[in-house]
Short mmCIF file of C-alpha atoms in Angstrom, two decimals:
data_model
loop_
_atom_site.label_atom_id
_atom_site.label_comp_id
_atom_site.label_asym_id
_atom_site.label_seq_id
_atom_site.Cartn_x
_atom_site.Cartn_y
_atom_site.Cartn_z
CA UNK A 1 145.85 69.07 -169.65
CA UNK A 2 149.56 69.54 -169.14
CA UNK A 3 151.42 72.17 -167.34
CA UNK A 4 152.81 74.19 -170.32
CA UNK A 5 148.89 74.17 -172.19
CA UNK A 6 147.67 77.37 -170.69
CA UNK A 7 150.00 80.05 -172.31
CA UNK A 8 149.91 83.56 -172.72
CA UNK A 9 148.44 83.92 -176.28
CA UNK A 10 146.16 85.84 -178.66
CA UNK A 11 142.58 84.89 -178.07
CA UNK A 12 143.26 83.68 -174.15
CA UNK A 13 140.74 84.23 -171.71
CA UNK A 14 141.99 86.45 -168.46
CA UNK A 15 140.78 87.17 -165.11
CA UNK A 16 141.65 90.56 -163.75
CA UNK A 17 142.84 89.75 -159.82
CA UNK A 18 144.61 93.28 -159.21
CA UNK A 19 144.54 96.47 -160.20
CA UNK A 20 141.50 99.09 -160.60
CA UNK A 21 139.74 96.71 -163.13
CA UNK A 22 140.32 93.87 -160.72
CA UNK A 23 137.06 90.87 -161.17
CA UNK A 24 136.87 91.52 -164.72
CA UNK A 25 137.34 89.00 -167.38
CA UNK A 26 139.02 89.95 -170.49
CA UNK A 27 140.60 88.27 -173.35
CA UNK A 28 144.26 89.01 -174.91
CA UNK A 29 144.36 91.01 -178.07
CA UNK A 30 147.71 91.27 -178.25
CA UNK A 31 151.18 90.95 -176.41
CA UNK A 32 153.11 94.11 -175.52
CA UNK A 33 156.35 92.68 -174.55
CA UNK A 34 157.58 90.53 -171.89
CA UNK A 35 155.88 92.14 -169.15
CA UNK A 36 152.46 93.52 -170.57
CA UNK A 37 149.52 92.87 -172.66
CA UNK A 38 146.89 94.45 -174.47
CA UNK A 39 143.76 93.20 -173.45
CA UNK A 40 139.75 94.23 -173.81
CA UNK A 41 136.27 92.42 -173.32
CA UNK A 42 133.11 93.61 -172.58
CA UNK A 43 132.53 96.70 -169.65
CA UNK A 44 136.25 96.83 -170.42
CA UNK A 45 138.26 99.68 -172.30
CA UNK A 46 141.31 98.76 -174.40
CA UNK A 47 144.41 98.88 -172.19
CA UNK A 48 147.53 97.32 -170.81
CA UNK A 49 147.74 95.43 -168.11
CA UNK A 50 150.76 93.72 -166.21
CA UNK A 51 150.92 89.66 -166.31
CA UNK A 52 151.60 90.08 -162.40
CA UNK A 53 147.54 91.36 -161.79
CA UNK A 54 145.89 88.69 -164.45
CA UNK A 55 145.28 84.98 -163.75
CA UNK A 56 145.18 82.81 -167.10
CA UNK A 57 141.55 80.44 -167.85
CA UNK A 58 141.86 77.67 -169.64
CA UNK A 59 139.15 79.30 -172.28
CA UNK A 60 140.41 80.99 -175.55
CA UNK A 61 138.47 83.28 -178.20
CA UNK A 62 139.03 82.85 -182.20
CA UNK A 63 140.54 86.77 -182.67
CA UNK A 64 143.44 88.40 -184.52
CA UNK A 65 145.45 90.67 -182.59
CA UNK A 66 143.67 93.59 -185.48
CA UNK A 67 140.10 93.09 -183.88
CA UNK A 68 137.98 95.75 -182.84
CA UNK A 69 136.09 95.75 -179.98
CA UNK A 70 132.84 94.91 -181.26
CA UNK A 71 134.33 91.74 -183.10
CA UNK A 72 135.90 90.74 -180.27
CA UNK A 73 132.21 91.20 -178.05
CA UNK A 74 130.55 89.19 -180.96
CA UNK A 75 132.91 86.07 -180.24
CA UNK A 76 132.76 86.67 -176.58
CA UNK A 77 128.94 86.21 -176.89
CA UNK A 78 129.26 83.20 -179.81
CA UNK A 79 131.58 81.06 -177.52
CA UNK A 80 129.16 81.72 -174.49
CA UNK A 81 132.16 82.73 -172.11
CA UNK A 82 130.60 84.09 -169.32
CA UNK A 83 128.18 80.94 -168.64
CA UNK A 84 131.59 78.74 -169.23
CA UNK A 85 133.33 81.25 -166.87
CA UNK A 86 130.80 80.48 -164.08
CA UNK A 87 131.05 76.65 -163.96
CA UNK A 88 135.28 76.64 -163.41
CA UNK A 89 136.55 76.13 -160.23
CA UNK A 90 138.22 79.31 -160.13
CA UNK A 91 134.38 81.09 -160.46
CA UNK A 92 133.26 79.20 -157.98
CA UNK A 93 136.31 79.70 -155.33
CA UNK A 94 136.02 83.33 -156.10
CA UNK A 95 132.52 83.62 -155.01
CA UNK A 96 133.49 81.67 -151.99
CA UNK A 97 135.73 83.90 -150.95
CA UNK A 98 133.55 87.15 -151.56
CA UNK A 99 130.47 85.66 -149.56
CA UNK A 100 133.33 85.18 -147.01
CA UNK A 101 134.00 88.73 -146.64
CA UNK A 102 130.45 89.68 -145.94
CA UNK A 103 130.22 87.33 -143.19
CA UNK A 104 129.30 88.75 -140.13
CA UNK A 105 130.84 87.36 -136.37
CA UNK A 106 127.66 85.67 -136.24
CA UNK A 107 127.54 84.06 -139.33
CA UNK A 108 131.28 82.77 -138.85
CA UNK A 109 130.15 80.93 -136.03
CA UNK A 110 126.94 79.48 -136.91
CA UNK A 111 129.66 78.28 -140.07
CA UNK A 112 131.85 77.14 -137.38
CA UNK A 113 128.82 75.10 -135.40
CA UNK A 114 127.71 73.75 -138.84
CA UNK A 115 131.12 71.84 -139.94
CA UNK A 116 131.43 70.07 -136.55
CA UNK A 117 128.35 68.57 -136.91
CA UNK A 118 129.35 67.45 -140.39
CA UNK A 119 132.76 66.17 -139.24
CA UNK A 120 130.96 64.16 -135.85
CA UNK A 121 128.33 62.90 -138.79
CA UNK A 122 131.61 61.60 -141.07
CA UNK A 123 133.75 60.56 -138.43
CA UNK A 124 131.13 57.98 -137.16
CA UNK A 125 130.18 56.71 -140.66
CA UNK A 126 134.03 56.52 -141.06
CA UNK A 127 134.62 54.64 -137.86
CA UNK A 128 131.08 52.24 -138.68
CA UNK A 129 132.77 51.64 -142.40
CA UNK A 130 136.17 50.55 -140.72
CA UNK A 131 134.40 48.17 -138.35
CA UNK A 132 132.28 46.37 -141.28
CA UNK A 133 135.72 46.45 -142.90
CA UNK A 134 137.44 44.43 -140.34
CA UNK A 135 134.65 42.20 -140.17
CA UNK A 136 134.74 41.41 -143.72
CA UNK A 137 138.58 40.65 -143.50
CA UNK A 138 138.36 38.69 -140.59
CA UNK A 139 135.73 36.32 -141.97
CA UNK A 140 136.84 36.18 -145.67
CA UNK A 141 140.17 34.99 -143.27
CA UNK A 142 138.37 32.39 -141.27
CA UNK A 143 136.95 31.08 -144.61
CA UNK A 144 140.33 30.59 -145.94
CA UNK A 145 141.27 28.69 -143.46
CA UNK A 146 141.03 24.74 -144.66
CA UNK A 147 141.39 21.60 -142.56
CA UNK A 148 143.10 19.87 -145.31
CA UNK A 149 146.02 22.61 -144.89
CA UNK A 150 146.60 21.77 -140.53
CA UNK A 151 149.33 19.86 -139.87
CA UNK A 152 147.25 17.54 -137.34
CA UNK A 153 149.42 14.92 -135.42
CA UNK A 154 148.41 11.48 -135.48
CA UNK A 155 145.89 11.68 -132.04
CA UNK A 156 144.37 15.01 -133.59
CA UNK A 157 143.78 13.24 -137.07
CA UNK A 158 141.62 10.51 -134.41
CA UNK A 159 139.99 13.08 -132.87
CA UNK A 160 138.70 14.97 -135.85
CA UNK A 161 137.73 11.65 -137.84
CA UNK A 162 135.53 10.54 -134.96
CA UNK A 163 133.85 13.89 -134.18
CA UNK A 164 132.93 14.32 -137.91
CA UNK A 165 131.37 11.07 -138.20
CA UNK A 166 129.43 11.36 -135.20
CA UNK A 167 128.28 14.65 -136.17
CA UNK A 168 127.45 13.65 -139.32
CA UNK A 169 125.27 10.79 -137.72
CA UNK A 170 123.22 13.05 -135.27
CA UNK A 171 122.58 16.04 -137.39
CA UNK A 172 120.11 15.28 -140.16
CA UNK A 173 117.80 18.46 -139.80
CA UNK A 174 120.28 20.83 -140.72
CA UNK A 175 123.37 21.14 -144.01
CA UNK A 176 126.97 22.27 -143.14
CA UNK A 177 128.38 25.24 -144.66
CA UNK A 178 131.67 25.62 -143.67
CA UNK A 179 133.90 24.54 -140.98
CA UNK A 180 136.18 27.23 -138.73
CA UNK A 181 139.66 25.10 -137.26
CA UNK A 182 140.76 27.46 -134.24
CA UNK A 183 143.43 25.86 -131.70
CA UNK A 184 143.26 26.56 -128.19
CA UNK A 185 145.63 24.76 -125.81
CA UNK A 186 146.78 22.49 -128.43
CA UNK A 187 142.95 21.44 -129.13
CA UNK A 188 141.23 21.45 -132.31
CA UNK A 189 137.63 22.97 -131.63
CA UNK A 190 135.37 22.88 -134.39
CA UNK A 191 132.67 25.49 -135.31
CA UNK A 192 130.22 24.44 -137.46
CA UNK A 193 127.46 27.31 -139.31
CA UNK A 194 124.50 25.68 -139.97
CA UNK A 195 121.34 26.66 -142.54
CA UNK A 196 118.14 24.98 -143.53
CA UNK A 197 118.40 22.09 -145.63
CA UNK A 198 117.90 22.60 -149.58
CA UNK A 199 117.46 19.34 -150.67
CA UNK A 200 120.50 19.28 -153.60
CA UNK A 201 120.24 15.14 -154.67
CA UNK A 202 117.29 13.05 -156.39
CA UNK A 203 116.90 9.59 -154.88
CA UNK A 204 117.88 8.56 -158.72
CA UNK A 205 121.04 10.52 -157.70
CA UNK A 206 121.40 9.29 -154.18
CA UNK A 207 121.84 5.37 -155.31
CA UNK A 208 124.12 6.46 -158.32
CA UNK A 209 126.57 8.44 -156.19
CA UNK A 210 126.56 5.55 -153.39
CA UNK A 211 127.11 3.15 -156.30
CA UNK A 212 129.86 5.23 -157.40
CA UNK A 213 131.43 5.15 -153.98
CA UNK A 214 131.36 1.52 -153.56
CA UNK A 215 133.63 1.19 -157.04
CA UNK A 216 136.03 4.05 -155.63
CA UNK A 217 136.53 2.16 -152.08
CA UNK A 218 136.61 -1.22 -153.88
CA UNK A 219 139.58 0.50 -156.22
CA UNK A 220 141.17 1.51 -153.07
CA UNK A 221 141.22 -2.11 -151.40
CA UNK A 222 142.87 -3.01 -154.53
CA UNK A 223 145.86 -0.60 -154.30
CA UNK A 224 149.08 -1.04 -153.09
CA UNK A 225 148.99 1.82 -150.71
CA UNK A 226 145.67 0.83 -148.68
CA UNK A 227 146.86 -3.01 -148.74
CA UNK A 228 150.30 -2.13 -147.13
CA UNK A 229 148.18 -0.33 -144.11
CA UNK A 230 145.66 -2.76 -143.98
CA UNK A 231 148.96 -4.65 -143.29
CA UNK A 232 150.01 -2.23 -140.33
CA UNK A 233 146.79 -2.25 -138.55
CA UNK A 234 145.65 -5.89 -138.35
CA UNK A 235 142.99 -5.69 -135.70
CA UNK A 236 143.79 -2.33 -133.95
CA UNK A 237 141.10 0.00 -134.66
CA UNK A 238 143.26 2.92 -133.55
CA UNK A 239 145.79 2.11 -136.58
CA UNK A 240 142.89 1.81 -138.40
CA UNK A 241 141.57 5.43 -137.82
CA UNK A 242 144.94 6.53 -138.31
CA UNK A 243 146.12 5.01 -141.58
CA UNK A 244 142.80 3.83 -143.71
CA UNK A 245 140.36 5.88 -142.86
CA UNK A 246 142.19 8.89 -144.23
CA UNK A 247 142.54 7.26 -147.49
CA UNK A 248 138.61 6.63 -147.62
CA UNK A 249 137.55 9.60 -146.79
CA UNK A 250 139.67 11.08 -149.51
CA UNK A 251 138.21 8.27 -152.13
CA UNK A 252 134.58 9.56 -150.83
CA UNK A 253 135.54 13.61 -151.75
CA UNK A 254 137.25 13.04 -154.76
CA UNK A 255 133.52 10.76 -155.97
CA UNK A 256 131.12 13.31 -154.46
CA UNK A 257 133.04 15.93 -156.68
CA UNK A 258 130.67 14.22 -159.78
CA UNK A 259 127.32 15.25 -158.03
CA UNK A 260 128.00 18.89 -157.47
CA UNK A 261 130.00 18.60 -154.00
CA UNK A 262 133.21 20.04 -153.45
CA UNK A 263 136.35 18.44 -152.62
CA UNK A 264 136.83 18.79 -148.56
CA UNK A 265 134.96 17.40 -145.59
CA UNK A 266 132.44 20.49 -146.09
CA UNK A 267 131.34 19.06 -149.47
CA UNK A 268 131.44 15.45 -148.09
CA UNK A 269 129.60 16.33 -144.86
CA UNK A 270 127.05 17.97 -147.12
CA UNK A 271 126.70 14.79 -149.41
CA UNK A 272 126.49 12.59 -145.98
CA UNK A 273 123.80 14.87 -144.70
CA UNK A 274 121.85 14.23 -147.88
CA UNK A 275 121.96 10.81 -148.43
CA UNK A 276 120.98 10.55 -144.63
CA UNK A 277 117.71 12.47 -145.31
CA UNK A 278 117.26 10.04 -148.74
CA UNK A 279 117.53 6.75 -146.53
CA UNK A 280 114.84 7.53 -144.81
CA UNK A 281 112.73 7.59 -148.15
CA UNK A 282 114.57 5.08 -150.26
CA UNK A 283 114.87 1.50 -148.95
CA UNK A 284 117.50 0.95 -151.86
CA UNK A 285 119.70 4.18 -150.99
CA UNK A 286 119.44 2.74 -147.13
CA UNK A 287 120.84 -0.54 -148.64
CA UNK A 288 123.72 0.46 -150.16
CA UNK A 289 124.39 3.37 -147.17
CA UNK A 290 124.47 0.25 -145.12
CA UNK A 291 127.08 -1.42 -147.44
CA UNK A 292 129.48 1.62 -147.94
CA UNK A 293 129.40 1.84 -144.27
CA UNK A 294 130.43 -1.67 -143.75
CA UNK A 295 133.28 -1.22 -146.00
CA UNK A 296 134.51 1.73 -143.82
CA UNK A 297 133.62 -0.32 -140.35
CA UNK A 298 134.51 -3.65 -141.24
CA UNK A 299 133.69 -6.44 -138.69
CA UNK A 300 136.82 -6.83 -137.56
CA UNK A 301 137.60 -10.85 -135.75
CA UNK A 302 137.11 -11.07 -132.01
CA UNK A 303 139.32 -12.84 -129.81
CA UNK A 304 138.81 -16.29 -129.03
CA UNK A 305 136.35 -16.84 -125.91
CA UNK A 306 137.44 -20.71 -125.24
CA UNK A 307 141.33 -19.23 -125.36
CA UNK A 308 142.87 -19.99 -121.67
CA UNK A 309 142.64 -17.67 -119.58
CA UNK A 310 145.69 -16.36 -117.60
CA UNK A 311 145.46 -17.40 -113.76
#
């Protein structure tokens, strides 16, 4: 409703807030001139009254300014306007204020007593909803947080390489959920949240996804980028770590993505963690395990024990 839609008018409902008739609802029968208007309604006699000591309803009546007073009781009743009257706001704050009045000291203070025990009741939900709140943020922002995104220096990409494959190795009882990067003193710790193990691959699925791993890394050993490292390194594990296995382990995510893993070391650690469980019940998924892991660690040639020694 706008601003301008309750207007002084024929048929508009009034309240009476001054004057000898004052709590009284009447309706406008007709307007006197800029100051005054005719109004009437039930327990009401026919008579002026000042625009000052009315307040305007947003409820009108169907009348002519030529209505008697019984037609104009007749639509009061029809439109129901005393039941409508008691539901507004302006009802309601008007019996507010008259129990108010009748309030004894007493009363004002057991009033008193009442709404600081609701305010202590809604300032500790308050304060218990702004907690969970800042709980929610701050893990919704610890889940955001990806490895793939830290700019990790060379030692740090060693470090983290190693520590996921050897947790992958020693955890089989338990599935990886999400990882949680947080640097202190320059060092990478991570947090891992484990849950019980839902078993998510069929041994069926176990030796097609290792298959399918196997034609991924032998497409890598064929490109030019993994040949040119394989270059760099020779037979210094270090450059190894450094240069190739970075390139595996993104061959392995991007062919676990096929068997409902995602693309990140969560959704490879996850696919690790199940095939480990399946070699333990499938010689053939143990076999080719074996062989994908020999691609990664590849025997590399030992030095030559009849070489001369220096003196």
């Amino acid at each position: 409703m706008g601003i301008f839609d309750v207007l002084v008018q024929i048929g508009r409902v009034i309240y009476i807030a001054r004057g000898r008739e004052r709590g009284k609802l009447a309706v406008i029968v007709n307007v006197v001139d800029g100051n005054r208007a005719l109004v009437d309604g039930p327990g009401l006699k026919r008579q002026m009254i000042n625009f000052k000591n009315m307040l305007l309803t947003k409820m009108t009546l169907k009348i002519t300014h030529y209505d008697k007073t019984k037609a104009i009781i007749a639509a009061w009743e029809k439109a129901n306007i005393n039941e409508l009257w008691s539901k507004t706001k302006m009802a309601q704050s008007r019996r507010r204020s008259a129990l108010r009045a009748k309030m004894s000291d007493f009363d004002r203070f057991k009033l008193m007593k009442a709404k600081q025990a609701r305010n202590r009741i809604l300032k500790r939900e308050l304060e218990r909803v702004k907690i969970l709140h800042k709980r929610s943020k701050r893990a919704e922002k610890k889940e955001k947080q990806s490895i793939n995104k830290l700019n990790l220096k060379p030692n740090e990409c060693v470090e983290l390489f190693f520590f996921w494959f050897n947790i992958t190795d020693a955890v089989t009882e338990f599935s990886f959920t999400r990882v949680i990067p947080v640097r202190v003193k320059k060092e990478y710790f991570f947090h891992w949240t484990f849950l019980q193990r839902v078993k998510m691959l069929t041994k069926a699925e176990g030796r097609a996804s290792l298959l399918h791993i196997l034609k991924k890394l032998r497409q890598l050993q064929k490109s030019a980028a993994y040949q040119e490292a394989e270059s760099q390194c020779g037979n210094d594990m270090l450059k190894r770590v450094q240069l190739i296995y970075p390139l595996v382990i993104r061959a392995e995510m991007n062919a676990v993505t096929d068997y409902g893993f995602t693309a990140s070391f969560s959704g490879l650690s996850k696919y690790m963690h199940e095939i480990y469980a399946l070699s333990g019940e499938d010689k053939e998924v143990e076999r080719l395990m074996s062989e994908v892991r020999s691609m990664i660690f590849p025997e590399l040639p030992l030095p030559d024990a009849t070489a001369a020694l220096p003196l």
